[in-house]
């Protein structure tokens, strides 16, 4: 057996910083997906899909738990806003705990993965989604053990298109951008809580991307084309990628889209793969 962590996307968010990583994080809405990462213990270092690489969040977890090597199999690449750094840290924490019989609790492990994301500046709320599963409404920021959430279970399939990677750290270091993100993220959260429906989620996510200046002309064109053909679409936060509902055929005109279902399950033990 080994551990799998789902990926997740963020629709809109607000940043909440604290000197204590467990109190840092984000509010907003995220969606857990049925694609993600699977890990296994290996000799030394970190391999991702068979290639050696530096991976700060996973290195942080390995050092804290006393592990020297991890292999990671990713269903989607990092850098497009699917929370792969958080998912990798999360699955690694649980697999190290299982393999080395550390007997850490669920919250010790998920909070460690969250801490790794905060310290490494690779994410603010992905681990919360990936710990629980479902459509997660983060009402109070922080690590999974201290945040406040609502979970929605939507049995839907979404369509996705990668455009270009984006470095989360660069956005999180831009204080003027963070001010805009926090202003409109809080507004969108209040509006979604008053009407927690998928159509409203896409509307608010698009509004958030426009008001914060994160949405560029190329992404806007694709979103508007999906809407013209009766679907819903928005930009993945934070990545130059599109997510849609009933937009697959339109996305095919712009690249190679793929589909994934909303998952109601978080990090979990699975049968070992042969990677």
XYZ file of C-alpha atoms in Angstrom:
275
model
C 0.000 0.000 0.000
C 0.992 3.637 -0.430
C -0.636 7.084 -0.275
C -2.424 9.205 -2.849
C -3.274 12.875 -2.469
C -5.772 14.542 -4.779
C -4.946 17.723 -6.608
C -7.103 20.804 -6.139
C -7.808 24.125 -7.815
C -8.678 27.452 -6.231
C -11.494 29.575 -7.633
C -10.865 32.710 -5.562
C -9.084 33.421 -2.301
C -7.827 35.906 0.282
C -4.404 35.676 1.899
C -4.041 35.582 5.693
C -0.454 35.805 6.952
C 0.804 35.117 10.461
C 4.188 34.433 12.046
C 2.704 31.078 13.061
C 2.324 28.839 9.967
C -0.682 27.076 11.509
C -2.523 30.403 11.596
C -1.479 31.384 8.067
C -3.407 30.344 4.994
C -6.296 31.529 2.892
C -10.033 31.827 2.803
C -11.999 31.214 -0.380
C -13.273 28.278 -2.395
C -11.305 25.313 -3.748
C -12.274 22.177 -5.649
C -10.718 18.762 -4.972
C -10.123 16.608 -8.061
C -9.798 12.861 -8.646
C -6.317 13.279 -10.163
C -3.237 13.947 -8.075
C -0.029 12.360 -6.810
C 1.051 8.940 -5.587
C 4.301 8.465 -3.652
C 6.623 5.732 -2.466
C 9.758 5.570 -0.341
C 12.993 5.304 -2.352
C 16.750 5.377 -1.738
C 17.941 8.997 -1.576
C 16.700 12.286 -2.969
C 13.460 13.086 -4.777
C 12.258 11.855 -8.147
C 9.181 13.196 -9.921
C 7.853 11.000 -12.712
C 11.236 9.285 -12.850
C 13.425 12.416 -12.921
C 15.514 13.805 -10.057
C 14.543 17.304 -8.992
C 14.571 19.784 -6.132
C 11.221 19.962 -4.382
C 11.245 22.297 -1.342
C 7.908 21.304 0.199
C 8.668 17.589 0.007
C 12.225 18.161 1.266
C 10.762 20.035 4.244
C 8.490 17.104 5.127
C 11.256 14.546 4.623
C 13.601 16.436 6.938
C 10.946 16.786 9.645
C 10.061 13.078 9.514
C 13.545 11.664 8.948
C 13.243 10.273 5.426
C 16.005 10.369 2.794
C 14.194 9.483 -0.409
C 10.771 9.775 -2.074
C 9.482 8.989 -5.550
C 6.449 10.923 -6.750
C 4.128 10.158 -9.638
C 2.136 13.211 -10.771
C -0.988 12.993 -12.918
C -0.562 16.646 -13.926
C 2.547 18.869 -13.915
C 3.352 21.441 -11.245
C 3.033 25.161 -11.934
C -0.503 25.321 -13.328
C -2.431 25.904 -10.104
C -3.404 22.326 -9.267
C -1.725 22.322 -5.860
C 0.856 19.712 -6.751
C 3.404 20.965 -4.226
C 0.869 20.638 -1.427
C -0.410 17.291 -2.661
C 3.139 15.933 -2.905
C 4.010 17.108 0.601
C 0.762 15.656 1.931
C 1.083 12.224 0.338
C 4.756 12.080 1.327
C 3.972 12.837 4.970
C 1.415 10.032 5.161
C 3.582 7.512 3.319
C 6.643 8.225 5.486
C 4.473 7.888 8.567
C 3.145 4.530 7.338
C 6.462 3.115 6.155
C 8.453 4.121 9.236
C 5.616 3.423 11.713
C 5.866 6.911 13.219
C 2.309 6.760 14.575
C 1.627 10.436 13.844
C -2.012 11.545 13.937
C -4.013 12.705 10.930
C -3.813 16.337 12.021
C -0.088 16.168 12.773
C 0.527 15.040 9.202
C -1.842 17.362 7.366
C -0.686 20.332 9.432
C 2.937 19.487 8.609
C 2.152 19.515 4.877
C 0.374 22.858 5.295
C 3.372 24.210 7.216
C 5.673 23.124 4.390
C 3.574 25.075 1.882
C 3.542 28.218 4.017
C 7.261 28.136 4.795
C 8.199 27.434 1.166
C 5.689 30.006 -0.188
C 4.184 27.537 -2.652
C 0.544 27.708 -1.544
C -1.843 28.926 1.115
C -4.886 26.664 1.188
C -4.433 23.693 -1.130
C -3.608 21.253 1.670
C -6.935 22.019 3.374
C -8.826 20.916 0.246
C -6.610 17.912 -0.270
C -6.970 16.790 3.343
C -10.764 16.688 3.302
C -12.035 16.421 -0.280
C -15.081 17.957 -1.921
C -15.699 21.574 -2.808
C -14.151 23.317 0.182
C -15.344 26.710 1.375
C -12.564 28.012 3.625
C -14.289 30.444 6.001
C -11.409 30.800 8.476
C -7.785 30.539 7.366
C -5.182 28.251 8.858
C -3.901 24.707 8.943
C -6.441 21.879 8.546
C -6.687 21.434 12.330
C -7.635 25.075 12.999
C -9.419 26.352 9.872
C -13.191 26.532 9.508
C -14.745 25.050 6.369
C -17.951 24.036 4.675
C -17.830 20.955 2.413
C -20.030 20.716 -0.665
C -20.374 17.481 -2.619
C -21.002 18.139 -6.291
C -21.039 15.091 -8.557
C -19.676 16.913 -11.608
C -16.909 16.568 -14.185
C -14.866 19.613 -15.190
C -12.738 20.369 -18.262
C -9.241 21.849 -18.115
C -6.664 23.397 -20.433
C -3.052 24.254 -19.575
C -1.638 27.431 -21.117
C 1.589 28.222 -19.248
C 3.087 27.669 -15.775
C 2.966 30.438 -13.178
C 5.113 30.791 -10.055
C 2.855 31.121 -7.006
C 5.692 32.618 -4.955
C 5.996 35.624 -7.273
C 2.341 36.558 -6.765
C 2.459 35.964 -2.992
C 5.419 38.368 -2.689
C 3.616 41.210 -4.519
C 1.986 43.250 -1.740
C -0.049 45.502 -4.051
C -1.434 42.418 -5.778
C -2.200 40.809 -2.410
C -4.255 43.868 -1.416
C -6.432 43.473 -4.513
C -6.687 39.717 -3.985
C -7.808 40.157 -0.383
C -10.352 42.844 -1.223
C -12.105 40.900 -3.953
C -11.522 37.481 -2.417
C -13.471 38.453 0.681
C -16.234 39.974 -1.434
C -16.543 36.858 -3.585
C -16.618 34.599 -0.529
C -19.554 36.516 0.962
C -21.417 36.385 -2.345
C -20.805 32.660 -2.753
C -21.953 31.848 0.779
C -25.262 33.540 -0.017
C -25.690 31.379 -3.140
C -23.440 28.266 -3.104
C -24.154 27.009 -6.623
C -21.816 25.981 -9.436
C -23.003 28.690 -11.844
C -22.362 31.343 -9.181
C -18.941 29.870 -8.405
C -17.818 30.254 -12.009
C -19.271 33.769 -12.180
C -17.448 34.849 -9.014
C -14.187 33.151 -10.006
C -14.164 35.005 -13.311
C -15.046 38.269 -11.564
C -12.191 37.731 -9.103
C -9.674 37.073 -11.893
C -10.750 40.256 -13.695
C -10.814 42.560 -10.675
C -7.408 41.406 -9.443
C -5.764 41.824 -12.837
C -4.729 38.176 -12.983
C -6.791 37.480 -16.112
C -4.950 38.282 -19.349
C -6.368 38.716 -22.851
C -5.488 35.196 -24.010
C -7.309 33.548 -21.119
C -10.216 35.985 -21.431
C -10.734 35.037 -25.075
C -10.986 31.337 -24.224
C -13.360 31.948 -21.315
C -15.649 34.131 -23.406
C -15.708 31.564 -26.210
C -16.773 28.847 -23.747
C -19.528 31.131 -22.443
C -20.645 31.922 -25.994
C -21.243 28.194 -26.510
C -23.278 27.799 -23.317
C -20.618 26.673 -20.836
C -19.058 28.200 -17.726
C -15.359 28.993 -17.482
C -12.742 30.756 -15.394
C -9.032 30.922 -14.629
C -7.354 28.543 -12.199
C -5.733 30.302 -9.214
C -2.787 30.576 -9.393
C -1.856 29.295 -12.820
C -2.330 30.136 -16.470
C -4.890 27.406 -16.935
C -8.614 27.326 -17.670
C -11.306 25.267 -15.955
C -14.755 24.901 -17.438
C -18.109 23.215 -17.108
C -19.392 21.977 -20.480
C -16.511 23.610 -22.331
C -14.444 20.680 -23.573
C -15.206 21.059 -27.292
C -14.295 24.755 -27.239
C -11.040 24.055 -25.374
C -10.018 21.631 -28.145
C -9.662 24.641 -30.460
C -6.958 26.062 -28.175
C -4.921 23.020 -27.166
C -5.218 19.596 -25.588
C -7.859 19.680 -22.826
C -8.522 16.965 -20.294
C -11.288 16.092 -17.877
C -11.356 15.337 -14.161
C -14.153 14.701 -11.701
C -14.733 16.537 -8.457
C -13.616 14.191 -5.687
C -15.290 13.946 -2.306
C -12.228 12.199 -0.846
C -8.995 13.663 0.504
C -5.575 12.059 1.052
C -5.891 8.297 1.372
C -4.151 4.953 1.277
C -4.231 3.116 -2.058
C -2.757 -0.010 -3.588
C 0.860 0.418 -4.631
C 1.450 1.285 -8.281
C 4.394 0.053 -10.325
C 5.978 3.435 -11.009
